[in-house]
Tab-separated table of C-alpha atoms and ligand atoms in Angstrom:
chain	number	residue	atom	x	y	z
A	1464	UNK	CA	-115.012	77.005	83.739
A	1465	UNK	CA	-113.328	76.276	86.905
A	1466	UNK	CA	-109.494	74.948	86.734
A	1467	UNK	CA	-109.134	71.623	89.188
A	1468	UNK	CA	-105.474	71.885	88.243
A	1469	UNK	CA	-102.895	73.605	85.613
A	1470	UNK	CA	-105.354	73.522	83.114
A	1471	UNK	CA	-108.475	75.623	82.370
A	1472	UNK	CA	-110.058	74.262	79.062
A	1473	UNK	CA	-109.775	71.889	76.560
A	1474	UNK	CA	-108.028	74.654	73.647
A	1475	UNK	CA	-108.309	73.119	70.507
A	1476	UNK	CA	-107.355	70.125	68.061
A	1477	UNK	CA	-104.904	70.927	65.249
A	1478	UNK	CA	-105.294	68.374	62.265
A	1479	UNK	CA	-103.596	67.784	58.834
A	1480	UNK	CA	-105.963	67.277	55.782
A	1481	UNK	CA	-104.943	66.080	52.286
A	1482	UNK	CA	-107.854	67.816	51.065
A	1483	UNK	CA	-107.717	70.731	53.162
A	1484	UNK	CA	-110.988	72.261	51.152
A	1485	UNK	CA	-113.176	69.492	51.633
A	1486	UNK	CA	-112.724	69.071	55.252
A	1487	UNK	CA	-113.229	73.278	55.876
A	1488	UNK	CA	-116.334	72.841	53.894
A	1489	UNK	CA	-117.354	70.033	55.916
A	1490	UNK	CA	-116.936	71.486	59.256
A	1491	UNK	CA	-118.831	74.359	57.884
A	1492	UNK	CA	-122.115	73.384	56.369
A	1493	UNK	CA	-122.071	69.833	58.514
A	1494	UNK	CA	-121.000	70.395	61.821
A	1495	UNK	CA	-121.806	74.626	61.766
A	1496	UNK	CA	-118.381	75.842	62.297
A	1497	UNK	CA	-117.675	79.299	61.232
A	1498	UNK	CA	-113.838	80.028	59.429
A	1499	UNK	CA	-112.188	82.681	61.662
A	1500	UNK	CA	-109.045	82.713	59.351
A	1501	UNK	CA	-108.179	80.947	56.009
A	1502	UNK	CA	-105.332	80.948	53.431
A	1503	UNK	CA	-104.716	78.276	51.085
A	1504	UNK	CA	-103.150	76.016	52.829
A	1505	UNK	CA	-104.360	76.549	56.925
A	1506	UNK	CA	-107.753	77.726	58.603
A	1507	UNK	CA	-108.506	78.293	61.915
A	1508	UNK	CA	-112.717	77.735	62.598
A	1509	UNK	CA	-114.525	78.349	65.495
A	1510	UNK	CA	-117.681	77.789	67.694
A	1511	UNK	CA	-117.507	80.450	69.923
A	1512	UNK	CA	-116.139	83.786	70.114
A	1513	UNK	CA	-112.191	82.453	69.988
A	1514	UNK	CA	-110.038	82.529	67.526
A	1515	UNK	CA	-109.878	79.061	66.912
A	1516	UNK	CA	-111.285	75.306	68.393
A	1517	UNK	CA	-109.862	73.526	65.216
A	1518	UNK	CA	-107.161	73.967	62.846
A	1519	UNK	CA	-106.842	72.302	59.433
A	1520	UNK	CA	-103.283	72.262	57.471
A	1521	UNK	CA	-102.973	70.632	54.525
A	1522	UNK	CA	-100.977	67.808	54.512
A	1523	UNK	CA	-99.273	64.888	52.863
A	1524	UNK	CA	-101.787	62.515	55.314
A	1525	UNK	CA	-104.777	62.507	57.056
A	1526	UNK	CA	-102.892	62.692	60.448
A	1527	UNK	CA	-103.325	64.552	64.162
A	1528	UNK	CA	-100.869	67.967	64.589
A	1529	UNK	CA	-100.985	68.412	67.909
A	1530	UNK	CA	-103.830	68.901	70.718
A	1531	UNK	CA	-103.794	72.646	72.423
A	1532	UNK	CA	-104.402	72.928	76.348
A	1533	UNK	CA	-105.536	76.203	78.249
A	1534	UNK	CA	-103.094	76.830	80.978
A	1535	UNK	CA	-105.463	78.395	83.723
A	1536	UNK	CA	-102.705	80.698	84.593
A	1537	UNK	CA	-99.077	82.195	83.782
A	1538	UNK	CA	-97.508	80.569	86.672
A	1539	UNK	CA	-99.755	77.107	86.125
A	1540	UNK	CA	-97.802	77.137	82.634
A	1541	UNK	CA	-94.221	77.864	83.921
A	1542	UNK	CA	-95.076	74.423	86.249
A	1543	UNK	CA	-95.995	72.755	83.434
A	1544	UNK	CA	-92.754	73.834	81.564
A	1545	UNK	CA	-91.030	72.673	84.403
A	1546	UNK	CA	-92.271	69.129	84.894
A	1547	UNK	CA	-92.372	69.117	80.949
A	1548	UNK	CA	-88.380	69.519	81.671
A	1549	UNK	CA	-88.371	66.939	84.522
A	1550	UNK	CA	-89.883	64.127	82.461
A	1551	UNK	CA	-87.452	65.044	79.754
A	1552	UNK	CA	-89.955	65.458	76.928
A	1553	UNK	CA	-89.186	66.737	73.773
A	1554	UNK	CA	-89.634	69.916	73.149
A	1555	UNK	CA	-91.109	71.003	69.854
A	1556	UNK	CA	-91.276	74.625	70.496
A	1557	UNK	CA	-90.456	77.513	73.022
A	1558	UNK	CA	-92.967	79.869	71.518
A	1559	UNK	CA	-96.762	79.437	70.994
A	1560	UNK	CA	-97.119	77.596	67.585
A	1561	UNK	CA	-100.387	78.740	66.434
A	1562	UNK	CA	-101.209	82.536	65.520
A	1563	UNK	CA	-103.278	84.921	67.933
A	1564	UNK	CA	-101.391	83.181	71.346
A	1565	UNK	CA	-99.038	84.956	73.268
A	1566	UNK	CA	-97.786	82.513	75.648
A	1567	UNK	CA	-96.940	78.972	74.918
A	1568	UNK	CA	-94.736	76.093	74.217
A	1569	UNK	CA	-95.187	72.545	72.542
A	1570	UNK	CA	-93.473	69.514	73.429
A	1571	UNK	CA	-94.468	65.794	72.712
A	1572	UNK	CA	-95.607	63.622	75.495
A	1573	UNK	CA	-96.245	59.828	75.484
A	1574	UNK	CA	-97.627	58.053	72.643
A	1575	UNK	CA	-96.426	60.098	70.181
A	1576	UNK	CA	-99.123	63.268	71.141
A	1577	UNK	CA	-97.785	66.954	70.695
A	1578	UNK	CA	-99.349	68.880	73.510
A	1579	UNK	CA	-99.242	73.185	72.737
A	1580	UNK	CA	-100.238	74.281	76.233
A	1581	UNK	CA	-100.645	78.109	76.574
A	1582	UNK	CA	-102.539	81.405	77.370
A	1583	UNK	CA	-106.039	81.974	76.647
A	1584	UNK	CA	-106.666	83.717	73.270
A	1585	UNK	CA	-108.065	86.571	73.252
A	1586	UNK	CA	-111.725	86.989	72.393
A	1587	UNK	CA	-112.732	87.725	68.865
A	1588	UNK	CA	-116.303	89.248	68.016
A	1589	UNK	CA	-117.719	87.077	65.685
A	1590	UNK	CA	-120.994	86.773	63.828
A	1591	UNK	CA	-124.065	84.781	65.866
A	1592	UNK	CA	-126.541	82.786	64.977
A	1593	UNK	CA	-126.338	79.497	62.693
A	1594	UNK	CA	-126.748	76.036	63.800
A	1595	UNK	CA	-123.302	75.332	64.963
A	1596	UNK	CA	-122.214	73.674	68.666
A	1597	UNK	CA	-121.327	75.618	72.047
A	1598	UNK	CA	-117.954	75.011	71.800
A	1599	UNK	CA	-114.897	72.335	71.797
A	1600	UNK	CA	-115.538	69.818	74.840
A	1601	UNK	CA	-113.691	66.550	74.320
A	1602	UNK	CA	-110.363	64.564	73.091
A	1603	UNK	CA	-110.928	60.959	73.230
A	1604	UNK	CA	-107.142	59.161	72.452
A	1605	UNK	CA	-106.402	55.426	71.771
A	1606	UNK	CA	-103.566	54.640	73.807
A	1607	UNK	CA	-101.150	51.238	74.011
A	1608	UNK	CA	-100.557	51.851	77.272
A	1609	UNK	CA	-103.492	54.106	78.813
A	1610	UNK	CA	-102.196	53.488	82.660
A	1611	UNK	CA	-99.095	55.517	81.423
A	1612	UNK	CA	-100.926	58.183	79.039
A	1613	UNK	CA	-103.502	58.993	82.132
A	1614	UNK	CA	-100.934	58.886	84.842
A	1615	UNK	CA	-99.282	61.680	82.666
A	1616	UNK	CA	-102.293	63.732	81.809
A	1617	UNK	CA	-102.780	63.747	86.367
A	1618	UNK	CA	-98.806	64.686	87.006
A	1619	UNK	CA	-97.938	67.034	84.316
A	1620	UNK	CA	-101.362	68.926	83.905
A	1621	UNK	CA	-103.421	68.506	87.370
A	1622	UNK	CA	-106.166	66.358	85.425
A	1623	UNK	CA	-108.449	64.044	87.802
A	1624	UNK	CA	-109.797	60.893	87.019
A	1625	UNK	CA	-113.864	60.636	87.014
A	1626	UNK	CA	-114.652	57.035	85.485
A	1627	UNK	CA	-112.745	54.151	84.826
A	1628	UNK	CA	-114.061	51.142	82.699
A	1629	UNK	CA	-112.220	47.681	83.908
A	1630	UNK	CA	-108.402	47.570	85.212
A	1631	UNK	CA	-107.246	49.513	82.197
A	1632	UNK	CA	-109.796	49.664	79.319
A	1633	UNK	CA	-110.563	53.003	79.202
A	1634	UNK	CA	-110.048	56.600	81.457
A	1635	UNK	CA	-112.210	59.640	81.589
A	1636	UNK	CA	-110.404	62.753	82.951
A	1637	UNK	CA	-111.518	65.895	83.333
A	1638	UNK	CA	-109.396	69.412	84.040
A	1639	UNK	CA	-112.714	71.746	84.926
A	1640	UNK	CA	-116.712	70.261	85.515
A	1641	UNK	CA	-117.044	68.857	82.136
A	1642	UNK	CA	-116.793	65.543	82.971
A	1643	UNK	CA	-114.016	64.553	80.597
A	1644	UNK	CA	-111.529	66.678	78.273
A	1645	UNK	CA	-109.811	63.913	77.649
A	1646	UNK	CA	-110.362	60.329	77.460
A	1647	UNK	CA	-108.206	57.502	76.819
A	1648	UNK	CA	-108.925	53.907	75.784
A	1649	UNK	CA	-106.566	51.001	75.174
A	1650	UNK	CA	-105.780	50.234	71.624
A	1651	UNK	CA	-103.150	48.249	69.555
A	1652	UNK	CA	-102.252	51.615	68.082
A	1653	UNK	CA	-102.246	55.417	69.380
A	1654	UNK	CA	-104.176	57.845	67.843
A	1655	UNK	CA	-106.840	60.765	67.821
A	1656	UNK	CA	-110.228	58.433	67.807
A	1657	UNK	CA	-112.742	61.544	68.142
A	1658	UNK	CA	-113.028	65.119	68.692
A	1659	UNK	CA	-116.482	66.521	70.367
A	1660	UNK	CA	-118.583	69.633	70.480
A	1661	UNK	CA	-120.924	70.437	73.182
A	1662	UNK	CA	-124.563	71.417	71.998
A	1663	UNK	CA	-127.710	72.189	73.900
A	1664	UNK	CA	-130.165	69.226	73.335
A	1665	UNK	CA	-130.646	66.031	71.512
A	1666	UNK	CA	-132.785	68.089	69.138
A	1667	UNK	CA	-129.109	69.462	67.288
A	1668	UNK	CA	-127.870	66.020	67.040
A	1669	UNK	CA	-131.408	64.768	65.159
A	1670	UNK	CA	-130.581	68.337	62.841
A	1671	UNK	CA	-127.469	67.117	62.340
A	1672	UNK	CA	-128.411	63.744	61.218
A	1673	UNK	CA	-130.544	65.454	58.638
A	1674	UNK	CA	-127.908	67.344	57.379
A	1675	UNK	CA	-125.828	64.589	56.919
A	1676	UNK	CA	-128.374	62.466	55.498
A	1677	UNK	CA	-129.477	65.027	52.993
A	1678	UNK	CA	-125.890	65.283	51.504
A	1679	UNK	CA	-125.557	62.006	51.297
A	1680	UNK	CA	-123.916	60.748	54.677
A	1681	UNK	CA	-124.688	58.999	57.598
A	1682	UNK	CA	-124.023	59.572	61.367
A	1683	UNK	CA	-121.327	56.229	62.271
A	1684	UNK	CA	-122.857	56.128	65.383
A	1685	UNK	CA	-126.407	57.225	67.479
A	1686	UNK	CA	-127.921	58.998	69.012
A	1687	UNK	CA	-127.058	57.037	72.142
A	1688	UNK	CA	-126.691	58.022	75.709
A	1689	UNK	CA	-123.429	56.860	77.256
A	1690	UNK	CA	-123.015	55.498	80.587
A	1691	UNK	CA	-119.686	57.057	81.375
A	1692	UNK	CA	-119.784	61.168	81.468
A	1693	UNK	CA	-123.667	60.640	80.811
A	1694	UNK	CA	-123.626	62.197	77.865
A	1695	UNK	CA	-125.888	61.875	74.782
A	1696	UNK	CA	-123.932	61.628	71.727
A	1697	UNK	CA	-123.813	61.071	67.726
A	1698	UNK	CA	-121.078	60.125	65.887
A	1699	UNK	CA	-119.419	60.797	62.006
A	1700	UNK	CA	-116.860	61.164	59.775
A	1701	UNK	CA	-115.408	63.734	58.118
A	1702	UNK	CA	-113.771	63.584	54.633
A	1703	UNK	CA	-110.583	63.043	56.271
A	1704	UNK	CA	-110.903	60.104	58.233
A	1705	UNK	CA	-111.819	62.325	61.733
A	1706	UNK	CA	-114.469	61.133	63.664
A	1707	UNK	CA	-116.533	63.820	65.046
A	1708	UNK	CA	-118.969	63.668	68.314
A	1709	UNK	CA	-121.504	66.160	68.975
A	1710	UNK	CA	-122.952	65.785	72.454
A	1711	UNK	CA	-125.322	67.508	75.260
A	1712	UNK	CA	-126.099	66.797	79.079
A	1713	UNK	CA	-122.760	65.748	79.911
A	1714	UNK	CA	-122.412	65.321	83.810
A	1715	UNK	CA	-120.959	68.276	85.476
A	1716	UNK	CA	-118.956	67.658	88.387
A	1717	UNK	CA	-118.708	70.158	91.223
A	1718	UNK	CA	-117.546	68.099	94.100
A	1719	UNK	CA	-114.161	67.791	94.544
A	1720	UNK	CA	-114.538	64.613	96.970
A	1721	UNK	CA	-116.622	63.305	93.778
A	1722	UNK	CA	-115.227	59.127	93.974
A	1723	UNK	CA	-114.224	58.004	90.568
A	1724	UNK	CA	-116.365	55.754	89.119
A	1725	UNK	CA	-115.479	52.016	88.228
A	1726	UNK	CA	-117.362	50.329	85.387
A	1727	UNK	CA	-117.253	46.417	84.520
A	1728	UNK	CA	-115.948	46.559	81.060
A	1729	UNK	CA	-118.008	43.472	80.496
A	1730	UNK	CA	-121.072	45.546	81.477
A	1731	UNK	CA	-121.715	47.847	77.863
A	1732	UNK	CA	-124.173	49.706	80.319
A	1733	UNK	CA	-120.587	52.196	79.855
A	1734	UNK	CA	-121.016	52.687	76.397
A	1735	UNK	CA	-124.774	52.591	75.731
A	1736	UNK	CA	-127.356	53.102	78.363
A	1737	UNK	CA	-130.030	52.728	75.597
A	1738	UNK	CA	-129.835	49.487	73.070
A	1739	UNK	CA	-126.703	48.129	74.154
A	1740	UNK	CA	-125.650	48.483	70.016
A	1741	UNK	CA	-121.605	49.745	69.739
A	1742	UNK	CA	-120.233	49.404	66.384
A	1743	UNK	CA	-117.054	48.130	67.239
A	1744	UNK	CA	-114.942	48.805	64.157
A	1745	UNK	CA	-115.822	52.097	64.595
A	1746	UNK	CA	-113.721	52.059	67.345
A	1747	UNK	CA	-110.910	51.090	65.415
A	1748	UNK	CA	-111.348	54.228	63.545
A	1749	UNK	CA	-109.645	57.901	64.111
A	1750	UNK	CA	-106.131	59.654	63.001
A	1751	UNK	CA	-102.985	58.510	63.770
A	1752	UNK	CA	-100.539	61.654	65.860
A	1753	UNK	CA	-97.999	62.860	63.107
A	1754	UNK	CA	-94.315	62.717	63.832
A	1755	UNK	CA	-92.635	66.326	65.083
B	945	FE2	FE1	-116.557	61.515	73.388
């Protein structure tokens, strides 16, 4: 992955469970995550060969921790820390705040989201094979006031727009060629609405329907082939109230000159290129950021 600004990669989403069990077990057998590292009351799981792409602590609520960003270099994160300073942010922490990172602070940004931006992990060796995704791809955030949240995500962290749905209905922003690492739509209230994982074809998301639907669950959502990022995509819950994409043939973007795209939000050609079906309260769905 190639950085377009301060940041290399979408790191990792960090999530409190009330049943802590039930959502590892979930992310194993459903969505084909392997558990790096466990104890009673935290585990780290993984894609790829990184220590972790999500982290589950138990927790009083069903809530979002904090979101982890990939500086793409040591000096790219002492800028950050600086205009972290300059917006006058609160900082959470000094020092990485997840095991196996070296370099790192946390601090919490607008609408109540802790950001933990630091140095790549290093790699871990882990067992292959399974029917788990790629990797970690996407945030998508509800925001009460997107304009500000994405004007942010560009000053602080070097992110660049790529589509835009109406004035300020929604923002796709992307920090390497994935297409989006972060998008934000507007919302009466802010929260986490999904976390994605990149897979190879439509083929994994029809498995994954059948692994839902033989233990007794449903995908919320698709297949359906969006119009922003391009992307096919299914949708579902896990036990905690998270909704979970899993995705393939997002657009990659190589050209820096690349014009951002403008949708009519009255046009759901955005949302579904296929049937035109979007279950709206699902979009009122998702985790609400916990208070640090
Ligand atoms: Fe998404």
């Amino acid at each position: 992955m190639t950085a377009i600004g301060a940041i290399s990669e979408m790191g990792y989403v960090a999530l409190k469970s009330r049943d802590l069990a039930a959502s590892v077990k979930h992310a194993n057998d459903i969505l084909g995550l392997r558990t790096i590292e466990e104890s009673g009351t935290k585990a780290f799981l993984s894609a790829q060969d990184t220590h972790h792409e999500l982290v589950y602590s138990k927790g009083d609520v069903d809530a979002i921790d904090h979101f982890g960003l990939i500086a793409a270099s040591r000096d790219d994160l002492a800028a950050i820390r600086e205009k972290v300073s300059r917006g006058g942010w609160k900082i959470v922490s000094e020092h990485p705040i997840e095991d196996h990172i070296e370099e790192g602070f946390a601090f919490v940004g607008p609408e109540g989201f802790t950001w933990h931006v630091y140095l790549a992990i290093e790699r871990h060796v882990i067992r292959l094979g399974g029917y788990g995704p790629d990797r970690f791809g996407h945030i998508n955030v509800r925001a009460q006031d997107p304009i500000a949240l994405k004007d942010f995500l560009i000053d602080t962290f070097g992110f660049r727009l790529s589509d835009q749905i109406g004035q300020d209905s929604a923002f796709f922003l992307r920090c390497n060629n994935d297409h989006h690492g972060i998008a934000i739509m507007k919302s009466p209230s802010s929260g986490l609405h999904h976390f994605a994982w990149q897979t190879q074809s439509i083929q994994d998301i029809g498995r994954l329907g059948d692994r839902l639907a033989r233990t007794g669950n449903r995908l919320a959502w698709g297949p359906v082939r969006h119009g922003a990022g391009h992307n096919i995509a299914g949708y579902y819950l896990e036990p905690n109230g998270g909704i979970i994409e899993l995705y393939a043939d997002l657009e990659q973007i190589f050209d820096p000159e690349r014009k951002v795209v403008v949708w009519s939000e009255d046009d759901l050609f955005w949302l579904n290129q296929w049937d035109g079906n979007v279950p709206w309260p699902l979009f009122e769905a998702g985790l609400p950021a916990l208070d640090h």
